[in-house]
Amino acid sequence: QVQLVESGGGLVQPGGSLRLSCAASGSISSINTMRWYRQAPGKQRELVALIIRGGETNYADSVKGRFTISRDNAKNTVYLQMNSLKPEDTAVYYCNSEIRRAGLATWSDYWGQGTQVTVSS
């Protein structure tokens, strides 16, 4: 069994910073691409950032220059450093990872439970 557990959400004022973490645990053989999504009330879930195993990254235009995604392969953990936060960044943030379980040849998508980020004065 594999679990993704997010942490680091909360309430922050506009212009502030937060760092989200997502740790994968269980019988993991390998992790490929790791992603952060977000979903605001009444809106569709959108991709915020992704990082492949080798470290290459990609970002949504709305967060470029403000958010940084990184990963620690030894800890099976992905991070999202969010700076210069805006009220429109308010959403539930979800991590998603492509994981191959120990003893299996196939890859599967796993999701975390989500963590609330609220940007408000």
mmCIF file with all atom_site columns, C-alpha atoms in Angstrom:
data_model
loop_
_atom_site.group_PDB
_atom_site.id
_atom_site.type_symbol
_atom_site.label_atom_id
_atom_site.label_alt_id
_atom_site.label_comp_id
_atom_site.label_asym_id
_atom_site.label_entity_id
_atom_site.label_seq_id
_atom_site.pdbx_PDB_ins_code
_atom_site.Cartn_x
_atom_site.Cartn_y
_atom_site.Cartn_z
_atom_site.occupancy
_atom_site.B_iso_or_equiv
_atom_site.pdbx_formal_charge
_atom_site.auth_seq_id
_atom_site.auth_comp_id
_atom_site.auth_asym_id
_atom_site.auth_atom_id
_atom_site.pdbx_PDB_model_num
ATOM 1   C CA . GLN A 1 1   ? 0.000   0.000  0.000   1.00 0.00 ? 1   GLN A CA 1
ATOM 2   C CA . VAL A 1 2   ? 1.191   3.520  -0.827  1.00 0.00 ? 2   VAL A CA 1
ATOM 3   C CA . GLN A 1 3   ? 0.187   6.777  0.854   1.00 0.00 ? 3   GLN A CA 1
ATOM 4   C CA . LEU A 1 4   ? 0.884   10.415 0.064   1.00 0.00 ? 4   LEU A CA 1
ATOM 5   C CA . VAL A 1 5   ? 0.628   12.762 3.036   1.00 0.00 ? 5   VAL A CA 1
ATOM 6   C CA . GLU A 1 6   ? 0.677   16.531 2.547   1.00 0.00 ? 6   GLU A CA 1
ATOM 7   C CA . SER A 1 7   ? 1.500   19.161 5.139   1.00 0.00 ? 7   SER A CA 1
ATOM 8   C CA . GLY A 1 8   ? 2.273   22.842 5.386   1.00 0.00 ? 8   GLY A CA 1
ATOM 9   C CA . GLY A 1 9   ? -0.974  24.510 4.412   1.00 0.00 ? 9   GLY A CA 1
ATOM 10  C CA . GLY A 1 10  ? -2.568  27.316 6.385   1.00 0.00 ? 10  GLY A CA 1
ATOM 11  C CA . LEU A 1 11  ? -3.634  30.939 6.476   1.00 0.00 ? 11  LEU A CA 1
ATOM 12  C CA . VAL A 1 12  ? -1.212  33.567 5.230   1.00 0.00 ? 12  VAL A CA 1
ATOM 13  C CA . GLN A 1 13  ? -1.448  37.247 4.368   1.00 0.00 ? 13  GLN A CA 1
ATOM 14  C CA . PRO A 1 14  ? -1.028  38.462 0.782   1.00 0.00 ? 14  PRO A CA 1
ATOM 15  C CA . GLY A 1 15  ? 2.654   38.682 -0.047  1.00 0.00 ? 15  GLY A CA 1
ATOM 16  C CA . GLY A 1 16  ? 3.525   35.966 2.429   1.00 0.00 ? 16  GLY A CA 1
ATOM 17  C CA . SER A 1 17  ? 5.084   32.538 1.946   1.00 0.00 ? 17  SER A CA 1
ATOM 18  C CA . LEU A 1 18  ? 4.247   28.926 2.659   1.00 0.00 ? 18  LEU A CA 1
ATOM 19  C CA . ARG A 1 19  ? 6.067   25.665 2.032   1.00 0.00 ? 19  ARG A CA 1
ATOM 20  C CA . LEU A 1 20  ? 4.068   22.551 1.272   1.00 0.00 ? 20  LEU A CA 1
ATOM 21  C CA . SER A 1 21  ? 5.467   19.051 1.670   1.00 0.00 ? 21  SER A CA 1
ATOM 22  C CA . CYS A 1 22  ? 4.200   15.723 0.384   1.00 0.00 ? 22  CYS A CA 1
ATOM 23  C CA . ALA A 1 23  ? 5.788   12.502 1.590   1.00 0.00 ? 23  ALA A CA 1
ATOM 24  C CA . ALA A 1 24  ? 5.168   9.159  -0.074  1.00 0.00 ? 24  ALA A CA 1
ATOM 25  C CA . SER A 1 25  ? 5.363   6.052  2.075   1.00 0.00 ? 25  SER A CA 1
ATOM 26  C CA . GLY A 1 26  ? 4.765   2.338  1.690   1.00 0.00 ? 26  GLY A CA 1
ATOM 27  C CA . SER A 1 27  ? 6.207   -0.385 -0.502  1.00 0.00 ? 27  SER A CA 1
ATOM 28  C CA . ILE A 1 28  ? 7.719   1.912  -3.118  1.00 0.00 ? 28  ILE A CA 1
ATOM 29  C CA . SER A 1 29  ? 10.181  0.816  -5.770  1.00 0.00 ? 29  SER A CA 1
ATOM 30  C CA . SER A 1 30  ? 10.449  4.055  -7.721  1.00 0.00 ? 30  SER A CA 1
ATOM 31  C CA . ILE A 1 31  ? 8.770   7.438  -8.164  1.00 0.00 ? 31  ILE A CA 1
ATOM 32  C CA . ASN A 1 32  ? 8.626   9.151  -11.538 1.00 0.00 ? 32  ASN A CA 1
ATOM 33  C CA . THR A 1 33  ? 6.965   12.526 -12.045 1.00 0.00 ? 33  THR A CA 1
ATOM 34  C CA . MET A 1 34  ? 5.675   14.359 -8.967  1.00 0.00 ? 34  MET A CA 1
ATOM 35  C CA . ARG A 1 35  ? 3.057   17.105 -9.312  1.00 0.00 ? 35  ARG A CA 1
ATOM 36  C CA . TRP A 1 36  ? 1.160   19.696 -7.334  1.00 0.00 ? 36  TRP A CA 1
ATOM 37  C CA . TYR A 1 37  ? -2.425  20.528 -8.303  1.00 0.00 ? 37  TYR A CA 1
ATOM 38  C CA . ARG A 1 38  ? -4.865  22.957 -6.743  1.00 0.00 ? 38  ARG A CA 1
ATOM 39  C CA . GLN A 1 39  ? -8.618  23.364 -6.734  1.00 0.00 ? 39  GLN A CA 1
ATOM 40  C CA . ALA A 1 40  ? -10.398 26.542 -5.737  1.00 0.00 ? 40  ALA A CA 1
ATOM 41  C CA . PRO A 1 41  ? -14.106 26.572 -4.824  1.00 0.00 ? 41  PRO A CA 1
ATOM 42  C CA . GLY A 1 42  ? -16.263 26.312 -7.925  1.00 0.00 ? 42  GLY A CA 1
ATOM 43  C CA . LYS A 1 43  ? -13.281 25.763 -10.213 1.00 0.00 ? 43  LYS A CA 1
ATOM 44  C CA . GLN A 1 44  ? -11.670 22.778 -11.894 1.00 0.00 ? 44  GLN A CA 1
ATOM 45  C CA . ARG A 1 45  ? -8.531  21.219 -10.500 1.00 0.00 ? 45  ARG A CA 1
ATOM 46  C CA . GLU A 1 46  ? -5.487  22.716 -12.219 1.00 0.00 ? 46  GLU A CA 1
ATOM 47  C CA . LEU A 1 47  ? -1.863  21.674 -12.505 1.00 0.00 ? 47  LEU A CA 1
ATOM 48  C CA . VAL A 1 48  ? 0.416   24.048 -10.614 1.00 0.00 ? 48  VAL A CA 1
ATOM 49  C CA . ALA A 1 49  ? 3.862   22.501 -11.062 1.00 0.00 ? 49  ALA A CA 1
ATOM 50  C CA . LEU A 1 50  ? 5.615   19.255 -11.844 1.00 0.00 ? 50  LEU A CA 1
ATOM 51  C CA . ILE A 1 51  ? 9.097   17.813 -11.436 1.00 0.00 ? 51  ILE A CA 1
ATOM 52  C CA . ILE A 1 52  ? 10.479  14.723 -13.116 1.00 0.00 ? 52  ILE A CA 1
ATOM 53  C CA . ARG A 1 53  ? 12.876  12.353 -11.415 1.00 0.00 ? 53  ARG A CA 1
ATOM 54  C CA . GLY A 1 54  ? 15.917  14.023 -12.957 1.00 0.00 ? 54  GLY A CA 1
ATOM 55  C CA . GLY A 1 55  ? 14.879  17.425 -11.639 1.00 0.00 ? 55  GLY A CA 1
ATOM 56  C CA . GLU A 1 56  ? 13.411  19.160 -14.693 1.00 0.00 ? 56  GLU A CA 1
ATOM 57  C CA . THR A 1 57  ? 10.453  21.339 -13.731 1.00 0.00 ? 57  THR A CA 1
ATOM 58  C CA . ASN A 1 58  ? 7.448   22.993 -15.316 1.00 0.00 ? 58  ASN A CA 1
ATOM 59  C CA . TYR A 1 59  ? 5.022   25.575 -13.929 1.00 0.00 ? 59  TYR A CA 1
ATOM 60  C CA . ALA A 1 60  ? 1.631   27.059 -14.650 1.00 0.00 ? 60  ALA A CA 1
ATOM 61  C CA . ASP A 1 61  ? 1.961   30.590 -16.011 1.00 0.00 ? 61  ASP A CA 1
ATOM 62  C CA . SER A 1 62  ? 0.049   31.951 -13.009 1.00 0.00 ? 62  SER A CA 1
ATOM 63  C CA . VAL A 1 63  ? 2.750   30.837 -10.550 1.00 0.00 ? 63  VAL A CA 1
ATOM 64  C CA . LYS A 1 64  ? 5.969   31.217 -12.577 1.00 0.00 ? 64  LYS A CA 1
ATOM 65  C CA . GLY A 1 65  ? 8.554   33.244 -10.682 1.00 0.00 ? 65  GLY A CA 1
ATOM 66  C CA . ARG A 1 66  ? 6.678   32.868 -7.375  1.00 0.00 ? 66  ARG A CA 1
ATOM 67  C CA . PHE A 1 67  ? 6.500   29.096 -6.739  1.00 0.00 ? 67  PHE A CA 1
ATOM 68  C CA . THR A 1 68  ? 9.342   26.574 -6.719  1.00 0.00 ? 68  THR A CA 1
ATOM 69  C CA . ILE A 1 69  ? 8.888   22.816 -6.826  1.00 0.00 ? 69  ILE A CA 1
ATOM 70  C CA . SER A 1 70  ? 11.652  20.519 -5.593  1.00 0.00 ? 70  SER A CA 1
ATOM 71  C CA . ARG A 1 71  ? 12.067  16.924 -4.498  1.00 0.00 ? 71  ARG A CA 1
ATOM 72  C CA . ASP A 1 72  ? 14.199  14.756 -2.244  1.00 0.00 ? 72  ASP A CA 1
ATOM 73  C CA . ASN A 1 73  ? 14.377  11.334 -3.877  1.00 0.00 ? 73  ASN A CA 1
ATOM 74  C CA . ALA A 1 74  ? 15.976  9.773  -0.804  1.00 0.00 ? 74  ALA A CA 1
ATOM 75  C CA . LYS A 1 75  ? 12.969  10.820 1.275   1.00 0.00 ? 75  LYS A CA 1
ATOM 76  C CA . ASN A 1 76  ? 10.324  10.244 -1.436  1.00 0.00 ? 76  ASN A CA 1
ATOM 77  C CA . THR A 1 77  ? 9.170   13.788 -0.789  1.00 0.00 ? 77  THR A CA 1
ATOM 78  C CA . VAL A 1 78  ? 8.127   16.680 -3.008  1.00 0.00 ? 78  VAL A CA 1
ATOM 79  C CA . TYR A 1 79  ? 7.986   20.310 -1.878  1.00 0.00 ? 79  TYR A CA 1
ATOM 80  C CA . LEU A 1 80  ? 6.266   23.447 -3.103  1.00 0.00 ? 80  LEU A CA 1
ATOM 81  C CA . GLN A 1 81  ? 7.760   26.737 -1.939  1.00 0.00 ? 81  GLN A CA 1
ATOM 82  C CA . MET A 1 82  ? 5.174   29.446 -2.474  1.00 0.00 ? 82  MET A CA 1
ATOM 83  C CA . ASN A 1 83  ? 6.269   33.095 -2.264  1.00 0.00 ? 83  ASN A CA 1
ATOM 84  C CA . SER A 1 84  ? 4.489   36.382 -2.951  1.00 0.00 ? 84  SER A CA 1
ATOM 85  C CA . LEU A 1 85  ? 1.167   34.694 -2.350  1.00 0.00 ? 85  LEU A CA 1
ATOM 86  C CA . LYS A 1 86  ? -2.002  36.275 -3.710  1.00 0.00 ? 86  LYS A CA 1
ATOM 87  C CA . PRO A 1 87  ? -5.655  35.838 -2.709  1.00 0.00 ? 87  PRO A CA 1
ATOM 88  C CA . GLU A 1 88  ? -6.227  34.010 -6.000  1.00 0.00 ? 88  GLU A CA 1
ATOM 89  C CA . ASP A 1 89  ? -3.793  31.302 -4.824  1.00 0.00 ? 89  ASP A CA 1
ATOM 90  C CA . THR A 1 90  ? -6.384  30.260 -2.249  1.00 0.00 ? 90  THR A CA 1
ATOM 91  C CA . ALA A 1 91  ? -7.283  26.622 -2.895  1.00 0.00 ? 91  ALA A CA 1
ATOM 92  C CA . VAL A 1 92  ? -6.894  23.064 -1.698  1.00 0.00 ? 92  VAL A CA 1
ATOM 93  C CA . TYR A 1 93  ? -3.496  21.851 -2.879  1.00 0.00 ? 93  TYR A CA 1
ATOM 94  C CA . TYR A 1 94  ? -3.023  18.198 -3.815  1.00 0.00 ? 94  TYR A CA 1
ATOM 95  C CA . CYS A 1 95  ? 0.127   16.251 -4.574  1.00 0.00 ? 95  CYS A CA 1
ATOM 96  C CA . ASN A 1 96  ? 0.173   13.532 -7.192  1.00 0.00 ? 96  ASN A CA 1
ATOM 97  C CA . SER A 1 97  ? 2.904   11.029 -8.000  1.00 0.00 ? 97  SER A CA 1
ATOM 98  C CA . GLU A 1 98  ? 3.562   8.270  -10.520 1.00 0.00 ? 98  GLU A CA 1
ATOM 99  C CA . ILE A 1 99  ? 4.757   5.371  -8.383  1.00 0.00 ? 99  ILE A CA 1
ATOM 100 C CA . ARG A 1 100 ? 5.909   1.843  -9.076  1.00 0.00 ? 100 ARG A CA 1
ATOM 101 C CA . ARG A 1 101 ? 5.278   -0.397 -6.116  1.00 0.00 ? 101 ARG A CA 1
ATOM 102 C CA . ALA A 1 102 ? 7.881   -2.889 -5.009  1.00 0.00 ? 102 ALA A CA 1
ATOM 103 C CA . GLY A 1 103 ? 7.609   -6.145 -6.951  1.00 0.00 ? 103 GLY A CA 1
ATOM 104 C CA . LEU A 1 104 ? 5.422   -4.678 -9.688  1.00 0.00 ? 104 LEU A CA 1
ATOM 105 C CA . ALA A 1 105 ? 6.291   -3.655 -13.251 1.00 0.00 ? 105 ALA A CA 1
ATOM 106 C CA . THR A 1 106 ? 3.488   -1.134 -13.737 1.00 0.00 ? 106 THR A CA 1
ATOM 107 C CA . TRP A 1 107 ? 3.177   2.508  -12.683 1.00 0.00 ? 107 TRP A CA 1
ATOM 108 C CA . SER A 1 108 ? 0.127   3.949  -10.930 1.00 0.00 ? 108 SER A CA 1
ATOM 109 C CA . ASP A 1 109 ? -1.068  7.430  -10.004 1.00 0.00 ? 109 ASP A CA 1
ATOM 110 C CA . TYR A 1 110 ? -1.457  8.260  -6.317  1.00 0.00 ? 110 TYR A CA 1
ATOM 111 C CA . TRP A 1 111 ? -3.011  11.329 -4.708  1.00 0.00 ? 111 TRP A CA 1
ATOM 112 C CA . GLY A 1 112 ? -2.681  12.997 -1.358  1.00 0.00 ? 112 GLY A CA 1
ATOM 113 C CA . GLN A 1 113 ? -5.667  14.064 0.727   1.00 0.00 ? 113 GLN A CA 1
ATOM 114 C CA . GLY A 1 114 ? -5.154  17.769 0.073   1.00 0.00 ? 114 GLY A CA 1
ATOM 115 C CA . THR A 1 115 ? -4.100  20.697 2.232   1.00 0.00 ? 115 THR A CA 1
ATOM 116 C CA . GLN A 1 116 ? -5.906  24.035 2.438   1.00 0.00 ? 116 GLN A CA 1
ATOM 117 C CA . VAL A 1 117 ? -4.044  27.221 1.556   1.00 0.00 ? 117 VAL A CA 1
ATOM 118 C CA . THR A 1 118 ? -5.862  30.474 2.312   1.00 0.00 ? 118 THR A CA 1
ATOM 119 C CA . VAL A 1 119 ? -4.389  33.841 1.354   1.00 0.00 ? 119 VAL A CA 1
ATOM 120 C CA . SER A 1 120 ? -6.265  36.644 3.060   1.00 0.00 ? 120 SER A CA 1
ATOM 121 C CA . SER A 1 121 ? -5.707  39.762 5.094   1.00 0.00 ? 121 SER A CA 1
#
